[in-house]
Short mmCIF file of C-alpha atoms in Angstrom, two decimals:
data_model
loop_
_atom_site.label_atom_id
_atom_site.label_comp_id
_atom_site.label_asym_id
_atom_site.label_seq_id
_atom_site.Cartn_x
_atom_site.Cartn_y
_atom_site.Cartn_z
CA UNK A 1 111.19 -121.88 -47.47
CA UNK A 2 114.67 -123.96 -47.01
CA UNK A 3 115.94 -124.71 -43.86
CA UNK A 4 118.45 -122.67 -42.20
CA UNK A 5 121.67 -124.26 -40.99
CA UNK A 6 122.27 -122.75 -36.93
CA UNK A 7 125.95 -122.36 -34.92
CA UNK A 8 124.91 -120.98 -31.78
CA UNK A 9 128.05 -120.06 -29.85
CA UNK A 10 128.27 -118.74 -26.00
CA UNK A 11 130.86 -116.11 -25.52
CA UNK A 12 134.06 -116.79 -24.35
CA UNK A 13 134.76 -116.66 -20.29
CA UNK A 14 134.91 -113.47 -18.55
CA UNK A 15 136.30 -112.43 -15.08
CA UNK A 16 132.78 -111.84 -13.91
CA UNK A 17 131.45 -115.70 -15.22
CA UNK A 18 134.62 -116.93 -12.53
CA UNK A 19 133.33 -114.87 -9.86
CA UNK A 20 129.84 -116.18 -10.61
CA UNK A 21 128.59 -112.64 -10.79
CA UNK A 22 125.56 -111.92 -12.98
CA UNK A 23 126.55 -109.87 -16.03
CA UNK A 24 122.93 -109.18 -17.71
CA UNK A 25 123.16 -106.52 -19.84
CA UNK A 26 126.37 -105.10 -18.64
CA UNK A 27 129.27 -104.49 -21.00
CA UNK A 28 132.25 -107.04 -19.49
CA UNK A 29 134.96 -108.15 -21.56
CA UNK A 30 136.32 -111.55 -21.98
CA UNK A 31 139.47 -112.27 -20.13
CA UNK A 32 142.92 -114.10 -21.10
CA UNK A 33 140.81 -117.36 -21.44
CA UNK A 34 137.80 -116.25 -23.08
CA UNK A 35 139.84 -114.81 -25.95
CA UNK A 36 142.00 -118.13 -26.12
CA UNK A 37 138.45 -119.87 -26.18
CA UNK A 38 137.18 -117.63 -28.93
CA UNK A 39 140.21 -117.99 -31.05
CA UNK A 40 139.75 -121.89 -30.89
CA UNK A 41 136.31 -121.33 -31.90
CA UNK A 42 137.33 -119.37 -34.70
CA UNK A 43 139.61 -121.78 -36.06
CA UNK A 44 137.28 -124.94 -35.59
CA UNK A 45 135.18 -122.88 -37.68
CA UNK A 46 137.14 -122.18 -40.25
CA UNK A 47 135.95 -124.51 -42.85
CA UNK A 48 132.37 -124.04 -42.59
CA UNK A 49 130.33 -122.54 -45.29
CA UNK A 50 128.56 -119.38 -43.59
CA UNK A 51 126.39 -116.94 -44.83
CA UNK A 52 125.96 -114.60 -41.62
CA UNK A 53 127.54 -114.25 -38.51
CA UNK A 54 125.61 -112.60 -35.82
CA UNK A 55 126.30 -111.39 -32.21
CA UNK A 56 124.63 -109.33 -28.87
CA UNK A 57 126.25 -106.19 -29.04
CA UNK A 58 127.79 -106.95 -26.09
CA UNK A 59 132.05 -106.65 -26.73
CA UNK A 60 132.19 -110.43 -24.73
CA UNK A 61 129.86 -111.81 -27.46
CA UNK A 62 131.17 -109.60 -30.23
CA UNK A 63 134.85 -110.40 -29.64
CA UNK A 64 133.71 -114.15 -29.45
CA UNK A 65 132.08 -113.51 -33.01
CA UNK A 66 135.25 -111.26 -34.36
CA UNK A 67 137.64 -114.33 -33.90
CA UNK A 68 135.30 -116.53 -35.82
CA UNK A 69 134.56 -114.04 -38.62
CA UNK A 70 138.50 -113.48 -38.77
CA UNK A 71 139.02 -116.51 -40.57
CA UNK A 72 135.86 -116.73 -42.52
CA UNK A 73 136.31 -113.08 -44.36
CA UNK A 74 132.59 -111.75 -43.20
CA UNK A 75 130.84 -109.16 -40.82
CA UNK A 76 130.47 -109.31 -37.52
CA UNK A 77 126.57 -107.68 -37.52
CA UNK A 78 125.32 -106.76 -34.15
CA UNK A 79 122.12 -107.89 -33.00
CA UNK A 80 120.51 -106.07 -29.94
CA UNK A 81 117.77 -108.64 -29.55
CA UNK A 82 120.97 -111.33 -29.17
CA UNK A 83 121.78 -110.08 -25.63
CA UNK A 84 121.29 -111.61 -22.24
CA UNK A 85 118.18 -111.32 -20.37
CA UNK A 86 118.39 -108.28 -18.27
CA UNK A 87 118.69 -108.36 -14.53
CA UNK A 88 117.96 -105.34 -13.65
CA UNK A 89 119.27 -104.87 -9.71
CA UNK A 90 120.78 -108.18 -9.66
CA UNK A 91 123.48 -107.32 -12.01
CA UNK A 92 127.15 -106.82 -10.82
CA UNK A 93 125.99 -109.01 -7.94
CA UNK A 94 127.20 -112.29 -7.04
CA UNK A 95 124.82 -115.65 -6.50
CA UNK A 96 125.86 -115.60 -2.77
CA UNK A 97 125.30 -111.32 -2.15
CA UNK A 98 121.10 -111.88 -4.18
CA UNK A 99 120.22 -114.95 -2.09
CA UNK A 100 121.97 -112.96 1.00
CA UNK A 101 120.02 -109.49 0.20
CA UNK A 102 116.99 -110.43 -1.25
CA UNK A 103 116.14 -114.27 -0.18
CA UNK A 104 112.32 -113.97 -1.42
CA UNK A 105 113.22 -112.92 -4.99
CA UNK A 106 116.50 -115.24 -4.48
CA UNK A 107 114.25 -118.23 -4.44
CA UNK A 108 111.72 -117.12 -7.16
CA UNK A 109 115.07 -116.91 -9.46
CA UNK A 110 116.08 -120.60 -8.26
CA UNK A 111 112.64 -122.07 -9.18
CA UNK A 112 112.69 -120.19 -12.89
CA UNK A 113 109.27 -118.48 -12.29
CA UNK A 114 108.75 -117.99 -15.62
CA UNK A 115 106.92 -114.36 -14.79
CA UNK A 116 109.18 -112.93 -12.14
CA UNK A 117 111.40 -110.09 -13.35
CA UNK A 118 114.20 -108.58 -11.05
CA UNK A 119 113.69 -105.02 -10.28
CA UNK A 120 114.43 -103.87 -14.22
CA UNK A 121 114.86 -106.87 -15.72
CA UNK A 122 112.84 -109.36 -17.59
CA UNK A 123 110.99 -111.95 -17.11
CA UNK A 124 111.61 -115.53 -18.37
CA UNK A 125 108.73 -115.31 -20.38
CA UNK A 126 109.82 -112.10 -21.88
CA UNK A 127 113.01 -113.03 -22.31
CA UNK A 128 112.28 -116.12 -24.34
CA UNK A 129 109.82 -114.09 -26.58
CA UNK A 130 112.68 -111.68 -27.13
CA UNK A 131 115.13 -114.55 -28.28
CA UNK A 132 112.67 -116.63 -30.66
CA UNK A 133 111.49 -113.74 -32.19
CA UNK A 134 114.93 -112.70 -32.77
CA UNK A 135 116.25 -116.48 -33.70
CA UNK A 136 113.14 -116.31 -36.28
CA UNK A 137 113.85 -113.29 -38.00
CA UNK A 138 117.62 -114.08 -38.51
CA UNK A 139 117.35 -117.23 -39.73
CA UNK A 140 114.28 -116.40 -41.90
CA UNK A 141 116.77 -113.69 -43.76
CA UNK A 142 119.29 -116.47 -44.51
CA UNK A 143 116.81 -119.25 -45.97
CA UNK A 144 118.65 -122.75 -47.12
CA UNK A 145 122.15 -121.13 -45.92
CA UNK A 146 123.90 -121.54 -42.41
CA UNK A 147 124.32 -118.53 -39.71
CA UNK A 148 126.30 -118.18 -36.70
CA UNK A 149 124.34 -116.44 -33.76
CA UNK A 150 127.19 -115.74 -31.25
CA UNK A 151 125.41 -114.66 -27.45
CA UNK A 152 125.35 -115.77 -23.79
CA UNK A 153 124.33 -118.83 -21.30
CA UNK A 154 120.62 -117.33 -20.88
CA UNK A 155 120.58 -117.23 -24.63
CA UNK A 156 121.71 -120.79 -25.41
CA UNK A 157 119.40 -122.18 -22.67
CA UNK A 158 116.27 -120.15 -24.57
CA UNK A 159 117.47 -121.99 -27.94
CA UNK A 160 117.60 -125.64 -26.56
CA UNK A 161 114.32 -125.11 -24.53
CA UNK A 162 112.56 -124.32 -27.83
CA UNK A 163 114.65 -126.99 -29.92
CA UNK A 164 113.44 -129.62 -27.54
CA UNK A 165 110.27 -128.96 -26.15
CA UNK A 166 111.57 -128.16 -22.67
CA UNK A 167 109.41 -125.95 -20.72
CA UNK A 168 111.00 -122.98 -18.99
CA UNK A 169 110.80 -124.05 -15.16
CA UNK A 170 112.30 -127.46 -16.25
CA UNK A 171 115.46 -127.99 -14.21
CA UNK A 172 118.52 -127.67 -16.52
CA UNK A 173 120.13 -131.15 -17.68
CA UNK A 174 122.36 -129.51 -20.16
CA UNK A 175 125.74 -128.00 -20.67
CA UNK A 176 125.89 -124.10 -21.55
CA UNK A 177 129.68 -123.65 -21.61
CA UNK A 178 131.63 -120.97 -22.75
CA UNK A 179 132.75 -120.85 -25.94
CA UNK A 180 130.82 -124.26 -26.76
CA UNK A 181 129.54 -125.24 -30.32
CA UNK A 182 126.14 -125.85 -30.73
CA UNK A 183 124.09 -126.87 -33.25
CA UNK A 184 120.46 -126.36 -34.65
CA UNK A 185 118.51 -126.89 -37.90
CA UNK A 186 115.58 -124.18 -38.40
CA UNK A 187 112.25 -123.87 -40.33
CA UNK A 188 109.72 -121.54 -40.23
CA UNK A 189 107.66 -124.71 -38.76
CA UNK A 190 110.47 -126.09 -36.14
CA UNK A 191 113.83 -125.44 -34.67
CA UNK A 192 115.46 -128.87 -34.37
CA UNK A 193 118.83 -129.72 -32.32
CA UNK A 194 121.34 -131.34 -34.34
CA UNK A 195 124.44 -131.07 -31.95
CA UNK A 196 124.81 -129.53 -28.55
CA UNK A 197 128.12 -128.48 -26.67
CA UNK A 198 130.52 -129.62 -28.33
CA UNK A 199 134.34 -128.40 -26.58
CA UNK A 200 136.50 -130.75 -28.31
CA UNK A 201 138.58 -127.44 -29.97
CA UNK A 202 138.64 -126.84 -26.05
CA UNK A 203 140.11 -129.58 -24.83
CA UNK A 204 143.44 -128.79 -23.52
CA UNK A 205 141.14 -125.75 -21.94
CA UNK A 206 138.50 -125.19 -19.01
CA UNK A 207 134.77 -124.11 -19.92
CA UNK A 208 132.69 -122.94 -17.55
CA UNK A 209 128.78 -124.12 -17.17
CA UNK A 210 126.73 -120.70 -16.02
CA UNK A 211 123.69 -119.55 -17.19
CA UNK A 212 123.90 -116.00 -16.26
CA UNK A 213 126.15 -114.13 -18.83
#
């Protein structure tokens, strides 16, 4: 089987992301500057041979996609298994109002237990299942071509974890902003990073680093 060709793209900013309020699985839209930021993805995009462009069925991921598949003539195809990790009772809340009404589960969060799971949500470990599997299966359909997979910070941070080895309660070192570009090269053997966050279609712009949209 031929290698498939990855652009994994975080959504463009929301309201929520500037409040630093956790999103999850919740349906928030982007705001004046995440649809700038997806429009400049779309047109740094616009030369690039695709065969696919995928997204979370959540609109701030699927309107990120849209702008992209705007100039490229294809589908935007939804992709449940493409969403955030779901945070159950910590979504709508903001970093300060979890470590403020539940300190205990606050701290499990902050050291990335990979098994805890907010009250309905997922685990780490389940989440990461949820996103290779899905990574896998998309990129297995579009053998020697080159896919866009358009989804959020928890998302991105999954893919570079399994492109380079990092294990899951591994403090982050890397950028996961909004609307970056990202790169990866897949077999059904490896997933290799080829390029990560690059913002240089966002430079006269701001993009935010948070991992929990």
């Amino acid at each position: 089987m031929d290698a498939t060709r990855i652009i994994a793209i975080r959504h463009g900013e929301t309201a929520w992301n500037v409040d630093t309020r956790i999103q999850g699985h919740l349906d928030i839209p982007l705001n004046d500057t995440g649809r700038w930021q997806a429009r400049r993805v779309g047109a740094a995009l616009a030369g690039e041979e695709l065969s696919a462009i995928y997204a979370s069925d959540l609109g701030r991921a699927h309107q990120t996609a849209q702008a992209v598949a705007d100039r490229i003539g294809l589908p935007v195809m939804a992709d449940v298994g493409l969403r955030e990790r779901a945070f159950g009772t910590f979504e709508g809340r903001t970093f300060a109002e979890i470590e403020a009404d539940w300190p205990d589960q606050a701290l499990l969060w902050r050291k990335r237990d990979p098994a805890f799971e907010p009250a309905g949500g997922e685990s780490l470990l389940r989440f990461r299942e949820r996103i290779v599997g899905t990574l896998n299966r998309l990129a297995a359909r579009h053998s020697g071509g080159q896919i866009v997979l358009v989804g959020h910070g928890g998302v991105m941070d999954v893919l570079y974890r399994a492109a380079t080895g990092q294990e899951l309660q591994a403090p982050r070192t890397w950028a996961l902003g909004n609307a970056a570009i990202n790169r990866l090269l897949w077999t059904p053997e490896a997933l290799t990073l080829v390029g990560w966050a690059d913002t240089a279609h966002l430079d006269d712009g701001a993009a935010l680093d948070e991992i929990s949209a």
